[in-house]
Short mmCIF file of C-alpha atoms in Angstrom, two decimals:
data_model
loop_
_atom_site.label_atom_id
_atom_site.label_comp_id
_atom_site.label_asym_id
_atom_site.label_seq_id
_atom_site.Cartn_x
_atom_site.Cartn_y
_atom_site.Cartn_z
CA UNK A 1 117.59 59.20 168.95
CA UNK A 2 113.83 60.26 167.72
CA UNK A 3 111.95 58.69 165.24
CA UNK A 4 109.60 60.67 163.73
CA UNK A 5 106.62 59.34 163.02
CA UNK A 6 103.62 60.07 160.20
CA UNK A 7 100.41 61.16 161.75
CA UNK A 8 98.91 61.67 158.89
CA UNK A 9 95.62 59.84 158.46
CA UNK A 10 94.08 58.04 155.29
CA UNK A 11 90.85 58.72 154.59
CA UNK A 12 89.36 56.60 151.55
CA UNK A 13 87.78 58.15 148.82
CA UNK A 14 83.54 58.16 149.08
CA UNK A 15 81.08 57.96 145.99
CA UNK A 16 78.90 60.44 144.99
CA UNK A 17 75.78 60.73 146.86
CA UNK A 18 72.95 61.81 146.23
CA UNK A 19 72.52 61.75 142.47
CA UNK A 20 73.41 64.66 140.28
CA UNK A 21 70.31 66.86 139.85
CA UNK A 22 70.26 67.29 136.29
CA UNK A 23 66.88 70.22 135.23
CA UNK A 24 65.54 69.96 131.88
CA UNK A 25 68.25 67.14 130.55
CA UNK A 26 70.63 64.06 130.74
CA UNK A 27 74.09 63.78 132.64
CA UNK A 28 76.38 61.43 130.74
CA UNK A 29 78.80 59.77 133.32
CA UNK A 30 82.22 57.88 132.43
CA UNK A 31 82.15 56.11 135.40
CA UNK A 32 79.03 56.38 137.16
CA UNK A 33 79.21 57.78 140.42
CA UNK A 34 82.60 56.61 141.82
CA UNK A 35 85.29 59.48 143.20
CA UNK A 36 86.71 61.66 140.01
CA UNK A 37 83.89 60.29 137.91
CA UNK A 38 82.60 63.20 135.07
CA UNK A 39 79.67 63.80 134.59
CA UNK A 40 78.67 66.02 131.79
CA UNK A 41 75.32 67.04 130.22
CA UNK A 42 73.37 67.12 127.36
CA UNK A 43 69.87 69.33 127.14
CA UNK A 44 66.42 67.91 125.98
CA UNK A 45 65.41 69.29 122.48
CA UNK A 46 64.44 73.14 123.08
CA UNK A 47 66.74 73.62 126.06
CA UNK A 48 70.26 74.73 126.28
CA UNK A 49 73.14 74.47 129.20
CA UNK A 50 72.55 76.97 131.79
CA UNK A 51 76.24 77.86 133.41
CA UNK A 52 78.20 74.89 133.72
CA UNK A 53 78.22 71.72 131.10
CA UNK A 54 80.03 69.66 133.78
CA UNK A 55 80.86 68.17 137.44
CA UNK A 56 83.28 65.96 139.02
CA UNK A 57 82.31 63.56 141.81
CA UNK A 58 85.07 64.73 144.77
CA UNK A 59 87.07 62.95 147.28
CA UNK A 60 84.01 64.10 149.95
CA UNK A 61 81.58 62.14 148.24
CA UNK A 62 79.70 65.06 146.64
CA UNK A 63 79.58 66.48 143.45
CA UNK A 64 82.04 69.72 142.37
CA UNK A 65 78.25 71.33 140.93
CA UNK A 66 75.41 69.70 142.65
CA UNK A 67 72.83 70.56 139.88
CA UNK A 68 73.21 70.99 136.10
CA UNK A 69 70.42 72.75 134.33
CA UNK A 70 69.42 73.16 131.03
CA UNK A 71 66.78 76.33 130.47
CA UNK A 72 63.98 76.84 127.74
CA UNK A 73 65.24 78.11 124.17
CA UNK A 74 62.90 81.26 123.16
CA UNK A 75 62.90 80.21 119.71
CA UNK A 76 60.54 82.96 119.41
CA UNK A 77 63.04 85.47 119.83
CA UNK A 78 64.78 85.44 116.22
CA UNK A 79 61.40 86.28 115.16
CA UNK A 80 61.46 84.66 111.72
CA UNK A 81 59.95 80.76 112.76
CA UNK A 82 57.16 81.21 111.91
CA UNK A 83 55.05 82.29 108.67
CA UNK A 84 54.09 86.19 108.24
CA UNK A 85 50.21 85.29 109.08
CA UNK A 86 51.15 83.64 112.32
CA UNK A 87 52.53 84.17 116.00
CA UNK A 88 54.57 82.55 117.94
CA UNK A 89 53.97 81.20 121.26
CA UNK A 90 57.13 80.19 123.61
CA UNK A 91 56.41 77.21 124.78
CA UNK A 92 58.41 74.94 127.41
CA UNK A 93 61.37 73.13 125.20
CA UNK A 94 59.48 74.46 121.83
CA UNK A 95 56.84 76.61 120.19
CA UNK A 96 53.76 76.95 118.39
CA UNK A 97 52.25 79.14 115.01
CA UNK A 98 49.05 79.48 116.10
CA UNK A 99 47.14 81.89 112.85
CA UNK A 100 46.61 85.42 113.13
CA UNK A 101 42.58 86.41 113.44
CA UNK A 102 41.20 86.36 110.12
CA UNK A 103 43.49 83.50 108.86
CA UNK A 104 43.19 79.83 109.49
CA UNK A 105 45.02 76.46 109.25
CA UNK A 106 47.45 74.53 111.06
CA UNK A 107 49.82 76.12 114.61
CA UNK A 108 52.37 73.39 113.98
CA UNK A 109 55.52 75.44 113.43
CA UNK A 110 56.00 77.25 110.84
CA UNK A 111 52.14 77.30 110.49
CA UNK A 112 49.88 76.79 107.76
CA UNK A 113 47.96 79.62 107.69
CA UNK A 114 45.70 81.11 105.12
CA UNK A 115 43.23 83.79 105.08
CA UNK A 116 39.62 83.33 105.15
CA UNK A 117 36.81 84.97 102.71
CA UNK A 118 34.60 86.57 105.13
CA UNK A 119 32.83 87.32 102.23
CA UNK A 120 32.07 84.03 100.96
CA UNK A 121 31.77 82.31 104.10
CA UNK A 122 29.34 84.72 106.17
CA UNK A 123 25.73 85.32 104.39
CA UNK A 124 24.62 88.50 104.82
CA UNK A 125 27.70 89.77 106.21
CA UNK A 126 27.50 93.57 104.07
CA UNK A 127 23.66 94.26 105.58
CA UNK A 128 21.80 96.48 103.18
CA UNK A 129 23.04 95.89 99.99
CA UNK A 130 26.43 96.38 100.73
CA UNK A 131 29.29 94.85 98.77
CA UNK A 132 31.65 92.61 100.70
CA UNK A 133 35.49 92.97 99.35
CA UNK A 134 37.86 90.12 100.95
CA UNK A 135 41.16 91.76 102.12
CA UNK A 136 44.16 89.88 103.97
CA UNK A 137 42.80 88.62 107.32
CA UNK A 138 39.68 90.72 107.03
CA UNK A 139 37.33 92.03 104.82
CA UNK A 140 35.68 95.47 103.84
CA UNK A 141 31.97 96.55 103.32
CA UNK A 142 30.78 99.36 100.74
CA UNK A 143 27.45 100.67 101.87
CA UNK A 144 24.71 101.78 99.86
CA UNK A 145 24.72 105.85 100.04
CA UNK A 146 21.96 105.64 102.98
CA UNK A 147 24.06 103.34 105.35
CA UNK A 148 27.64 102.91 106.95
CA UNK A 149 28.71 101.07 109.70
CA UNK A 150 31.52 98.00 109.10
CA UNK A 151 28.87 96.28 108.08
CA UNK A 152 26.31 98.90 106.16
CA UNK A 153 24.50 98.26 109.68
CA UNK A 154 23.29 101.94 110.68
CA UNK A 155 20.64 104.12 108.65
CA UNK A 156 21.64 107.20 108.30
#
C-alpha cells in the first residue's frame, strides 16, 4: 500500500521591509511592522488622504500599498478665507491673505487689511492744485480746469 505524503512546504511569515513611505503625514501602526500589521494614516494639518487611508504588511514581507500620501488642501478654492480686501495664496499644507494694492495690514489668514489714504499719506500727490479724494484701495485727483492727468500732472 501507498502512503501519500505532504509536499507542501512552510514558509514563515517575513516583516515588513522597507518602511512604509508615508508623503505629507503619519502612519499609525497596531503592531509595528510584523506580518498582518495595519498601518493606517493620518495627514499633517493642510493635507488630506490621497487614494488609500491604509496598508497591511503581507506574508512576502512587503506592504499591500507601498506608499500612503497625503496631498496639499487648496483652501483657496472655497474662495471665502480670506477678507474682501485680500487674496489668497495656496501655500504647501496652508495659505496666506496677503492685502490687495492700495490696502495694508497683516497676510495672516483671514488678513487684516485696511485701506490706505493716499491722500493723507503722499504730499503733493494731486500736482497743481488738485484735490485728492481717498476711495477704497485708491484714490482720485480733481484737476484745476488747465490740467488732467491722474495726478493733475499734464498742462493742457
Amino acid at each position: 500500500s501507498q502512503t501519500s505524503m505532504d509536499t507542501s512546504i512552510l514558509v514563515a511569515a517575513q516583516n515588513c521591509s522597507p518602511a512604509l513611505t508615508v508623503v505629507n503625514g503619519n502612519t499609525n501602526k497596531n503592531d509595528s511592522d510584523n506580518y498582518q500589521s495595519q498601518a493606517t494614516i493620518t495627514c499633517n494639518t493642510g493635507y488630506v488622504v490621497n487614494g488609500t487611508t491604509s496598508s497591511e504588511c503581507l506574508a512576502t514581507g512587503r506592504w499591500s500599498v507601498s506608499t500612503l500620501q497625503c496631498l496639499n488642501v487648496d483652501e483657496c478654492a472655497s474662495g471665502s478665507v480670506c477678507v474682501s480686501t485680500a487674496n489668497c495664496i495656496d501655500t504647501l499644507g496652508s495659505y496666506i491673505c496677503p492685502c490687495e494694492v492700495g490696502h495694508t495690514g497683516s497676510s495672516t489668514p483671514p488678513g487684516n487689511c485696511s485701506d490706505i489714504d493716499e491722500c493723507n499719506s503722499i504730499d503733493n500727490l494731486c500736482k497743481n492744485s488738485g484735490t485728492c479724494y481717498n476711495t477704497d484701495g485708491n484714490y482720485i485727483c480733481t484737476c484745476n480746469l488747465s490740467f488732467v492727468g491722474q495726478n493733475c500732472e499734464t498742462d493742457i
